[in-house]
Short mmCIF file of C-alpha atoms in Angstrom, two decimals:
data_model
loop_
_atom_site.label_atom_id
_atom_site.label_comp_id
_atom_site.label_asym_id
_atom_site.label_seq_id
_atom_site.Cartn_x
_atom_site.Cartn_y
_atom_site.Cartn_z
CA UNK A 1 15.51 -34.58 -3.91
CA UNK A 2 11.86 -34.81 -5.85
CA UNK A 3 12.06 -31.07 -8.03
CA UNK A 4 14.69 -28.51 -8.99
CA UNK A 5 13.37 -25.63 -9.94
CA UNK A 6 15.48 -22.41 -11.33
CA UNK A 7 18.43 -22.63 -12.95
CA UNK A 8 21.66 -22.81 -10.34
CA UNK A 9 25.45 -22.60 -11.89
CA UNK A 10 29.11 -23.37 -10.98
CA UNK A 11 30.32 -22.05 -13.86
CA UNK A 12 28.94 -23.72 -16.44
CA UNK A 13 27.84 -22.28 -19.16
CA UNK A 14 23.89 -22.58 -19.07
CA UNK A 15 23.19 -22.47 -22.60
CA UNK A 16 25.16 -25.69 -23.26
CA UNK A 17 23.64 -28.06 -26.11
CA UNK A 18 22.15 -30.62 -23.14
CA UNK A 19 20.01 -28.13 -22.05
CA UNK A 20 17.69 -29.02 -25.02
CA UNK A 21 18.02 -32.63 -24.49
CA UNK A 22 14.37 -33.17 -23.49
CA UNK A 23 11.55 -31.44 -25.08
CA UNK A 24 8.78 -30.50 -23.04
CA UNK A 25 5.82 -29.85 -24.62
CA UNK A 26 4.26 -26.55 -24.99
CA UNK A 27 0.43 -24.70 -24.61
CA UNK A 28 -1.78 -25.77 -26.87
CA UNK A 29 -3.47 -23.02 -29.24
CA UNK A 30 -7.24 -23.42 -27.37
CA UNK A 31 -5.42 -23.14 -24.46
CA UNK A 32 -3.45 -19.93 -25.22
CA UNK A 33 -6.61 -18.46 -26.22
CA UNK A 34 -8.26 -19.69 -22.66
CA UNK A 35 -5.72 -18.08 -21.19
CA UNK A 36 -5.87 -14.83 -23.25
CA UNK A 37 -9.64 -14.20 -21.87
CA UNK A 38 -8.63 -15.13 -18.35
CA UNK A 39 -7.83 -11.36 -17.48
CA UNK A 40 -9.88 -10.11 -19.70
CA UNK A 41 -12.34 -9.25 -16.96
CA UNK A 42 -9.83 -7.98 -14.93
CA UNK A 43 -9.04 -5.48 -17.87
CA UNK A 44 -12.47 -4.49 -18.14
CA UNK A 45 -12.39 -3.45 -14.45
CA UNK A 46 -9.04 -1.73 -14.86
CA UNK A 47 -9.95 -0.09 -17.16
CA UNK A 48 -12.83 1.69 -16.12
CA UNK A 49 -10.82 1.73 -12.63
CA UNK A 50 -8.13 3.88 -13.40
CA UNK A 51 -9.22 5.52 -16.35
CA UNK A 52 -12.83 6.98 -14.80
CA UNK A 53 -13.25 6.54 -11.08
CA UNK A 54 -10.84 9.47 -9.75
CA UNK A 55 -13.32 11.58 -12.23
CA UNK A 56 -16.43 9.83 -11.37
CA UNK A 57 -15.72 10.85 -7.87
CA UNK A 58 -14.71 14.21 -7.92
CA UNK A 59 -17.24 14.61 -10.51
CA UNK A 60 -20.13 12.80 -9.82
CA UNK A 61 -20.27 12.46 -6.22
CA UNK A 62 -18.50 15.84 -5.58
CA UNK A 63 -16.06 14.34 -3.71
CA UNK A 64 -13.36 16.47 -2.49
CA UNK A 65 -10.01 15.55 -4.63
CA UNK A 66 -8.31 14.64 -1.00
CA UNK A 67 -10.87 12.33 0.14
CA UNK A 68 -10.88 10.72 -3.51
CA UNK A 69 -6.87 10.23 -3.35
CA UNK A 70 -7.63 8.52 -0.29
CA UNK A 71 -10.23 6.05 -1.41
CA UNK A 72 -7.76 5.40 -4.56
CA UNK A 73 -4.92 5.00 -1.72
CA UNK A 74 -7.64 2.42 0.38
CA UNK A 75 -8.02 0.65 -2.63
CA UNK A 76 -4.22 0.69 -3.85
CA UNK A 77 -3.10 -0.83 -0.24
CA UNK A 78 -6.12 -3.61 -0.24
CA UNK A 79 -4.63 -4.55 -3.53
CA UNK A 80 -1.13 -4.75 -2.02
CA UNK A 81 -2.23 -6.65 0.88
CA UNK A 82 -4.18 -8.95 -0.85
CA UNK A 83 -1.96 -9.59 -3.82
CA UNK A 84 0.74 -10.99 -0.83
CA UNK A 85 -1.24 -13.00 0.81
CA UNK A 86 -2.93 -14.57 -2.01
CA UNK A 87 1.09 -15.03 -3.47
CA UNK A 88 1.65 -17.56 -0.93
CA UNK A 89 -1.99 -18.86 -0.45
CA UNK A 90 -1.14 -20.13 -3.95
CA UNK A 91 1.72 -21.52 -3.65
CA UNK A 92 0.99 -23.12 -0.81
CA UNK A 93 -1.96 -25.25 -1.73
CA UNK A 94 -4.46 -23.21 1.15
CA UNK A 95 -7.81 -23.81 -0.62
CA UNK A 96 -11.51 -24.62 0.11
CA UNK A 97 -11.64 -28.00 -0.14
CA UNK A 98 -14.66 -27.63 -2.74
CA UNK A 99 -12.04 -25.68 -4.73
CA UNK A 100 -9.19 -28.51 -4.68
CA UNK A 101 -9.82 -30.28 -7.53
CA UNK A 102 -9.89 -26.90 -10.22
CA UNK A 103 -5.99 -26.06 -8.90
CA UNK A 104 -4.04 -24.30 -7.04
CA UNK A 105 -4.29 -21.15 -9.24
CA UNK A 106 -7.64 -21.42 -11.21
CA UNK A 107 -9.06 -22.03 -8.12
CA UNK A 108 -7.83 -18.48 -6.66
CA UNK A 109 -9.02 -17.26 -10.53
CA UNK A 110 -12.25 -18.40 -9.63
CA UNK A 111 -12.15 -16.69 -5.64
CA UNK A 112 -11.30 -13.84 -7.63
CA UNK A 113 -13.82 -13.66 -10.17
CA UNK A 114 -17.20 -14.21 -7.13
CA UNK A 115 -14.86 -11.25 -5.25
CA UNK A 116 -14.84 -9.10 -8.48
CA UNK A 117 -18.83 -10.10 -9.49
CA UNK A 118 -20.22 -8.89 -6.05
CA UNK A 119 -18.71 -5.65 -5.59
CA UNK A 120 -17.93 -4.14 -9.30
CA UNK A 121 -21.51 -3.09 -10.17
CA UNK A 122 -21.35 -1.16 -6.59
CA UNK A 123 -18.47 1.10 -7.51
CA UNK A 124 -19.49 3.16 -10.18
CA UNK A 125 -22.99 3.18 -8.91
CA UNK A 126 -24.57 5.88 -6.94
CA UNK A 127 -28.51 5.01 -6.74
CA UNK A 128 -27.85 3.25 -4.16
CA UNK A 129 -27.17 6.17 -2.02
CA UNK A 130 -28.94 8.95 -0.78
CA UNK A 131 -28.50 12.18 -2.24
CA UNK A 132 -28.64 13.85 1.11
CA UNK A 133 -25.59 11.55 3.03
CA UNK A 134 -23.13 12.49 4.47
CA UNK A 135 -20.35 12.16 3.50
CA UNK A 136 -18.39 10.03 5.90
CA UNK A 137 -21.49 7.40 5.08
CA UNK A 138 -20.28 7.46 0.97
CA UNK A 139 -17.05 6.95 2.16
CA UNK A 140 -17.76 4.26 4.11
CA UNK A 141 -20.32 2.61 1.51
CA UNK A 142 -17.34 2.98 -1.43
CA UNK A 143 -14.61 1.52 1.14
CA UNK A 144 -16.70 -1.43 1.62
CA UNK A 145 -16.88 -2.18 -2.06
CA UNK A 146 -13.37 -1.23 -3.00
CA UNK A 147 -12.04 -3.66 -0.75
CA UNK A 148 -13.72 -6.25 -1.28
CA UNK A 149 -13.40 -5.45 -5.57
CA UNK A 150 -9.86 -5.29 -4.75
CA UNK A 151 -9.40 -8.46 -2.89
CA UNK A 152 -11.28 -9.92 -6.10
CA UNK A 153 -9.39 -8.27 -8.63
CA UNK A 154 -6.02 -9.07 -6.50
CA UNK A 155 -6.55 -13.13 -6.75
CA UNK A 156 -7.15 -13.04 -10.51
CA UNK A 157 -4.23 -11.03 -11.47
CA UNK A 158 -1.68 -13.37 -9.41
CA UNK A 159 -3.22 -16.57 -9.99
CA UNK A 160 -3.60 -15.97 -13.80
CA UNK A 161 0.21 -14.33 -14.12
CA UNK A 162 1.52 -17.55 -12.00
CA UNK A 163 0.28 -19.54 -14.45
CA UNK A 164 2.48 -18.53 -16.94
CA UNK A 165 5.93 -19.91 -16.39
CA UNK A 166 3.61 -23.49 -15.29
CA UNK A 167 2.20 -23.34 -18.39
CA UNK A 168 5.55 -23.04 -20.65
CA UNK A 169 8.42 -23.18 -20.16
CA UNK A 170 10.01 -21.74 -23.78
CA UNK A 171 10.93 -18.24 -22.95
CA UNK A 172 9.48 -16.94 -26.27
CA UNK A 173 5.62 -18.68 -25.33
CA UNK A 174 5.84 -17.38 -22.04
CA UNK A 175 6.43 -13.73 -23.92
CA UNK A 176 2.77 -14.77 -25.57
CA UNK A 177 1.36 -15.60 -23.13
CA UNK A 178 2.17 -12.18 -21.48
CA UNK A 179 0.83 -10.14 -24.30
CA UNK A 180 -1.85 -12.35 -25.01
CA UNK A 181 -3.21 -11.46 -20.91
CA UNK A 182 -3.04 -7.46 -21.60
CA UNK A 183 -6.25 -7.23 -23.14
CA UNK A 184 -8.00 -3.69 -22.08
CA UNK A 185 -10.48 -2.26 -23.55
CA UNK A 186 -12.56 0.99 -23.16
CA UNK A 187 -15.34 1.93 -21.80
CA UNK A 188 -17.27 4.97 -21.44
CA UNK A 189 -18.13 6.00 -17.65
CA UNK A 190 -21.58 6.27 -19.15
CA UNK A 191 -21.91 2.06 -20.22
CA UNK A 192 -23.30 0.75 -17.27
CA UNK A 193 -20.50 -1.58 -15.30
CA UNK A 194 -23.36 -4.31 -15.36
CA UNK A 195 -21.81 -4.96 -18.52
CA UNK A 196 -18.69 -4.92 -17.54
CA UNK A 197 -19.45 -7.35 -15.08
CA UNK A 198 -22.00 -9.46 -17.59
CA UNK A 199 -19.08 -9.96 -20.52
CA UNK A 200 -16.38 -10.08 -17.99
CA UNK A 201 -18.26 -13.44 -16.53
CA UNK A 202 -18.72 -15.12 -20.29
CA UNK A 203 -14.69 -14.26 -21.08
CA UNK A 204 -13.96 -15.68 -16.89
CA UNK A 205 -16.11 -19.42 -18.32
CA UNK A 206 -14.15 -19.63 -21.48
CA UNK A 207 -11.14 -19.34 -19.14
CA UNK A 208 -12.09 -22.38 -16.82
CA UNK A 209 -13.54 -24.41 -19.93
CA UNK A 210 -10.39 -23.80 -22.36
CA UNK A 211 -7.17 -23.79 -19.64
CA UNK A 212 -6.36 -26.24 -17.78
CA UNK A 213 -3.73 -26.17 -14.96
CA UNK A 214 -0.86 -28.72 -15.09
CA UNK A 215 -1.66 -31.06 -11.97
CA UNK A 216 2.34 -32.66 -11.51
CA UNK A 217 4.43 -30.62 -10.76
CA UNK A 218 6.27 -33.02 -9.34
CA UNK A 219 6.85 -34.50 -12.78
CA UNK A 220 7.34 -30.97 -15.05
CA UNK A 221 9.92 -29.91 -12.19
CA UNK A 222 11.66 -33.73 -13.02
CA UNK A 223 11.83 -32.53 -16.71
CA UNK A 224 13.07 -29.26 -16.28
CA UNK A 225 15.77 -29.99 -14.09
CA UNK A 226 16.93 -32.87 -16.86
CA UNK A 227 17.03 -30.54 -18.83
CA UNK A 228 20.03 -28.77 -17.97
CA UNK A 229 23.00 -30.89 -17.54
CA UNK A 230 24.46 -27.79 -15.85
CA UNK A 231 21.78 -27.35 -13.07
CA UNK A 232 21.39 -27.97 -9.43
CA UNK A 233 18.53 -29.67 -7.64
CA UNK A 234 17.81 -26.15 -5.75
CA UNK A 235 13.87 -25.43 -4.09
CA UNK A 236 13.32 -21.68 -3.97
CA UNK A 237 11.36 -20.69 -1.18
CA UNK A 238 10.24 -17.49 -0.14
CA UNK A 239 12.89 -16.93 2.51
CA UNK A 240 15.67 -17.41 -0.58
CA UNK A 241 14.18 -14.74 -3.08
CA UNK A 242 14.87 -12.22 -0.47
CA UNK A 243 18.74 -13.13 -1.14
CA UNK A 244 18.76 -12.22 -4.15
CA UNK A 245 19.55 -8.62 -5.25
CA UNK A 246 17.88 -9.40 -9.06
CA UNK A 247 14.90 -10.03 -7.04
CA UNK A 248 14.68 -6.04 -5.41
CA UNK A 249 15.79 -4.55 -8.85
CA UNK A 250 13.05 -6.51 -10.93
CA UNK A 251 11.04 -5.62 -7.91
CA UNK A 252 11.76 -1.39 -8.58
CA UNK A 253 11.44 -1.99 -12.36
CA UNK A 254 7.57 -3.86 -11.72
CA UNK A 255 6.81 -1.19 -9.47
CA UNK A 256 7.98 2.09 -11.66
CA UNK A 257 6.99 0.58 -14.98
CA UNK A 258 3.16 0.51 -12.95
CA UNK A 259 3.24 3.60 -11.67
CA UNK A 260 3.76 5.01 -15.45
CA UNK A 261 0.72 3.24 -16.83
CA UNK A 262 -1.41 3.74 -13.60
CA UNK A 263 -0.81 7.75 -13.53
CA UNK A 264 -1.11 7.77 -16.85
CA UNK A 265 -4.41 6.55 -17.01
CA UNK A 266 -5.53 8.18 -13.67
CA UNK A 267 -5.02 11.55 -14.06
CA UNK A 268 -5.57 11.32 -18.90
CA UNK A 269 -9.05 11.92 -18.33
CA UNK A 270 -8.08 15.46 -16.23
CA UNK A 271 -5.43 16.29 -18.43
CA UNK A 272 -7.81 15.82 -21.76
CA UNK A 273 -10.50 17.92 -19.81
CA UNK A 274 -8.56 20.47 -17.58
CA UNK A 275 -5.36 21.57 -19.86
CA UNK A 276 -6.37 20.70 -22.72
CA UNK A 277 -10.14 21.83 -22.72
CA UNK A 278 -11.14 19.48 -24.66
CA UNK A 279 -15.00 18.11 -24.63
CA UNK A 280 -16.23 15.44 -21.91
CA UNK A 281 -16.72 12.99 -25.15
CA UNK A 282 -12.96 12.83 -25.79
CA UNK A 283 -12.49 11.01 -21.92
CA UNK A 284 -13.80 8.51 -23.76
CA UNK A 285 -12.40 8.87 -27.50
CA UNK A 286 -8.65 9.41 -26.84
CA UNK A 287 -8.50 6.56 -24.18
CA UNK A 288 -10.26 4.33 -26.65
CA UNK A 289 -7.00 4.93 -28.95
CA UNK A 290 -4.53 4.99 -26.69
CA UNK A 291 -6.00 1.22 -25.92
CA UNK A 292 -5.81 0.01 -29.84
CA UNK A 293 -2.19 0.95 -30.03
CA UNK A 294 -1.50 -1.07 -26.78
CA UNK A 295 -3.21 -4.18 -28.28
CA UNK A 296 -1.84 -3.45 -31.61
CA UNK A 297 1.78 -3.63 -29.97
CA UNK A 298 1.08 -6.11 -27.37
CA UNK A 299 0.16 -8.23 -29.80
CA UNK A 300 3.38 -7.91 -32.53
CA UNK A 301 5.83 -7.86 -29.62
CA UNK A 302 3.89 -11.14 -28.27
CA UNK A 303 4.23 -13.22 -31.68
CA UNK A 304 7.29 -15.93 -31.07
CA UNK A 305 9.54 -15.11 -33.87
CA UNK A 306 9.82 -11.81 -32.98
CA UNK A 307 10.52 -11.90 -29.15
CA UNK A 308 12.91 -14.73 -29.92
CA UNK A 309 15.26 -12.20 -31.86
CA UNK A 310 14.57 -9.09 -29.98
CA UNK A 311 15.69 -9.31 -26.00
CA UNK A 312 13.04 -8.49 -23.29
CA UNK A 313 15.60 -5.75 -22.21
CA UNK A 314 15.73 -3.94 -25.84
CA UNK A 315 12.45 -3.98 -25.83
CA UNK A 316 12.03 -2.71 -22.83
CA UNK A 317 14.42 0.30 -23.35
CA UNK A 318 11.99 0.95 -26.49
CA UNK A 319 8.78 1.70 -24.57
CA UNK A 320 10.64 3.57 -22.21
CA UNK A 321 12.53 5.63 -25.02
CA UNK A 322 8.12 5.84 -26.43
CA UNK A 323 7.04 6.73 -22.91
CA UNK A 324 9.07 9.63 -22.89
CA UNK A 325 8.43 10.87 -26.05
CA UNK A 326 4.93 10.87 -25.34
CA UNK A 327 5.60 12.70 -22.11
CA UNK A 328 7.54 15.63 -23.74
CA UNK A 329 5.06 15.95 -26.17
CA UNK A 330 2.09 16.28 -23.96
CA UNK A 331 4.54 18.73 -21.97
CA UNK A 332 5.16 21.30 -24.36
CA UNK A 333 2.73 20.83 -27.04
CA UNK A 334 -1.25 21.41 -26.21
CA UNK A 335 -2.89 21.25 -29.73
CA UNK A 336 -5.19 19.03 -30.93
CA UNK A 337 -2.38 17.39 -33.29
CA UNK A 338 0.08 17.42 -30.60
CA UNK A 339 -2.03 15.22 -28.10
CA UNK A 340 -3.72 12.68 -30.43
CA UNK A 341 0.29 12.08 -31.49
CA UNK A 342 0.81 11.86 -27.66
CA UNK A 343 -1.96 9.00 -27.53
CA UNK A 344 -0.74 7.02 -29.51
CA UNK A 345 3.22 6.97 -28.40
CA UNK A 346 1.63 6.05 -25.09
CA UNK A 347 -0.81 3.60 -25.63
CA UNK A 348 2.50 1.73 -28.15
CA UNK A 349 4.81 2.62 -24.73
CA UNK A 350 2.30 1.56 -22.39
CA UNK A 351 1.83 -1.86 -24.19
CA UNK A 352 5.41 -2.56 -24.76
CA UNK A 353 6.83 -1.79 -21.16
CA UNK A 354 4.00 -4.02 -19.64
CA UNK A 355 4.00 -6.73 -22.07
CA UNK A 356 8.47 -6.80 -21.17
CA UNK A 357 8.14 -5.75 -17.83
CA UNK A 358 6.14 -9.56 -17.12
CA UNK A 359 8.43 -11.64 -19.93
CA UNK A 360 11.35 -10.15 -17.40
CA UNK A 361 9.62 -11.04 -13.92
CA UNK A 362 8.74 -14.76 -15.53
CA UNK A 363 12.62 -15.03 -16.72
CA UNK A 364 13.10 -14.14 -13.05
CA UNK A 365 11.03 -17.01 -12.00
CA UNK A 366 12.64 -19.61 -14.35
CA UNK A 367 11.67 -23.19 -13.44
CA UNK A 368 10.81 -21.40 -9.77
CA UNK A 369 7.25 -22.12 -10.01
CA UNK A 370 6.76 -23.52 -6.89
CA UNK A 371 7.13 -19.98 -5.68
CA UNK A 372 5.96 -18.38 -8.23
CA UNK A 373 3.15 -17.11 -7.02
CA UNK A 374 4.52 -15.01 -3.65
CA UNK A 375 7.22 -13.32 -6.63
CA UNK A 376 4.18 -12.16 -8.42
CA UNK A 377 2.52 -11.16 -5.32
CA UNK A 378 5.75 -9.47 -3.73
CA UNK A 379 5.81 -7.70 -7.24
CA UNK A 380 1.93 -6.24 -7.32
CA UNK A 381 2.35 -5.59 -2.98
CA UNK A 382 5.07 -2.83 -3.91
CA UNK A 383 3.39 -1.90 -7.11
CA UNK A 384 0.27 -0.74 -5.88
CA UNK A 385 1.16 0.45 -2.20
CA UNK A 386 3.41 2.80 -4.29
CA UNK A 387 0.61 3.88 -6.48
CA UNK A 388 -1.42 4.24 -3.67
CA UNK A 389 1.05 6.89 -1.47
CA UNK A 390 1.49 8.74 -5.33
CA UNK A 391 -2.24 9.48 -5.89
CA UNK A 392 -2.86 10.24 -1.84
CA UNK A 393 0.14 12.76 -2.30
CA UNK A 394 -1.19 13.85 -5.98
CA UNK A 395 -3.95 14.58 -5.00
CA UNK A 396 -3.25 16.53 -1.17
CA UNK A 397 -1.39 18.94 -3.36
CA UNK A 398 -4.34 19.39 -5.93
CA UNK A 399 -4.98 23.08 -5.97
CA UNK A 400 -8.69 22.58 -5.87
CA UNK A 401 -9.94 22.74 -9.28
CA UNK A 402 -13.87 23.02 -8.63
CA UNK A 403 -13.32 26.36 -8.35
CA UNK A 404 -13.67 28.66 -11.61
CA UNK A 405 -10.92 30.46 -10.16
CA UNK A 406 -8.02 28.01 -10.03
CA UNK A 407 -8.43 26.67 -13.48
CA UNK A 408 -4.40 28.53 -14.72
CA UNK A 409 -3.06 26.45 -11.36
CA UNK A 410 -5.20 23.17 -12.30
CA UNK A 411 -4.12 23.40 -16.06
CA UNK A 412 -0.33 24.17 -14.80
CA UNK A 413 -1.50 21.01 -12.34
CA UNK A 414 -2.91 18.75 -14.82
CA UNK A 415 -0.53 19.38 -17.50
CA UNK A 416 3.21 18.40 -15.11
CA UNK A 417 0.93 15.35 -13.63
CA UNK A 418 1.03 13.76 -16.63
CA UNK A 419 4.18 14.44 -18.16
CA UNK A 420 6.83 14.92 -15.25
CA UNK A 421 5.67 12.20 -13.17
CA UNK A 422 5.72 9.42 -16.04
CA UNK A 423 8.73 10.75 -17.41
CA UNK A 424 10.56 10.31 -14.11
CA UNK A 425 9.17 6.77 -13.84
CA UNK A 426 10.47 5.78 -17.09
CA UNK A 427 13.90 7.84 -16.44
CA UNK A 428 13.82 5.65 -13.25
CA UNK A 429 13.07 2.75 -15.29
CA UNK A 430 15.77 2.91 -17.18
CA UNK A 431 18.71 3.82 -14.84
CA UNK A 432 17.36 0.08 -13.37
CA UNK A 433 17.42 -1.41 -16.71
CA UNK A 434 21.40 -0.09 -16.58
CA UNK A 435 21.99 -2.35 -13.95
CA UNK A 436 20.24 -5.30 -15.53
CA UNK A 437 22.35 -4.60 -19.02
CA UNK A 438 24.65 -7.13 -18.22
CA UNK A 439 22.84 -9.88 -15.89
CA UNK A 440 21.33 -12.94 -17.10
CA UNK A 441 18.04 -12.99 -15.62
CA UNK A 442 17.31 -15.84 -13.83
CA UNK A 443 20.39 -17.80 -13.84
CA UNK A 444 21.17 -18.42 -10.22
CA UNK A 445 24.36 -19.19 -8.57
CA UNK A 446 25.55 -21.10 -5.21
CA UNK A 447 27.93 -19.49 -3.49
CA UNK A 448 30.23 -22.15 -3.42
CA UNK A 449 32.41 -20.73 -0.04
CA UNK A 450 29.38 -21.63 2.41
CA UNK A 451 26.93 -23.92 0.18
CA UNK A 452 24.17 -22.02 2.35
CA UNK A 453 24.12 -18.10 0.68
CA UNK A 454 22.60 -17.26 -3.04
CA UNK A 455 23.94 -14.12 -4.74
CA UNK A 456 23.39 -12.49 -8.44
CA UNK A 457 26.15 -11.65 -10.78
#
């Protein structure tokens, strides 16, 4: 058999000294920098999408809350379907002939970048639509560009994530790559989306010029198979992942993590203006503070020395505690000092939770890089679908916050949404983490009695 991907055991110690018999080169510093900027464009767009789209649709375009929620649902469902499609296509080397020289991951990254560039400037731009245009035409206009954008965004995200287990095999370096890709940045809604596209294209070009995708997967796989004498040569197909309990556990962990992060971002501007009654300038200032602290903490936990001594499960647990603390502060007190303190806690929690859950996912994939994009696609499919449904449900129960009569109801609604919903997601995440506490992530055992089925301890 040509390739072994993953760690299969029949009772031997996976940490045997023989596992280090062959040293597999890790990614160079220039490659790490290139990888880091490879998701910068997506993060620029995501920061505007999650932080400002809902408030843009309701306050600038004057859509009803239910319509704004519907457009978010369209985007998230498109993203969900696209992540699964791109994951399977990327693993299967399904590419147009003129992209094949780039490699299976970077090619899909490039395709996604093109789609994002052609669509994103139109999402936050209402100057091309007539003021008197009917709502149905406006919905069709924004839906079309949202669908194109979300397909491109998904292609970039999945291909970039799938590179992590291929660029390096050491778990601490994988964590470093996971933290470097978290290059979120803040932009005020008044800054043109064309600036985002311009900066994003530059950083994407840096990614293409400095990151080289491994072009001999079979050779790398052989080295991986020799790195552990306890391993069996087993290739993980898409179907085999569905036979692993850990696949479902980590999928739920990833889903609730993303729900916490995205709902916190989407409804934070509404909380600032409707529940705390701060001026509009804080719609840019407070998310900026949150992103800065997210970047700082994700950089710290991404240092190889740090994540070698602190496990991903411990980091995730710590991030959940920070996030729940931030939710409690926002629910209990709405003073300026408390809001700033909660903002810092949210930023720290989002950074730690995202980096650690990505690291856990990479650990689960282990050396099964032949289906790594599918795994990330499946995780993102569940995440995007859950997010879209959550936004639509929350907007349907929105008390109608465009009227002055509903001010008190709106204050209570947004205060509850920004605190209770994210806290609930983190609480469920902790319960799932508890079921993973005694498991070795990514260690797969063959069912000796049948030699066909797989299960996880």
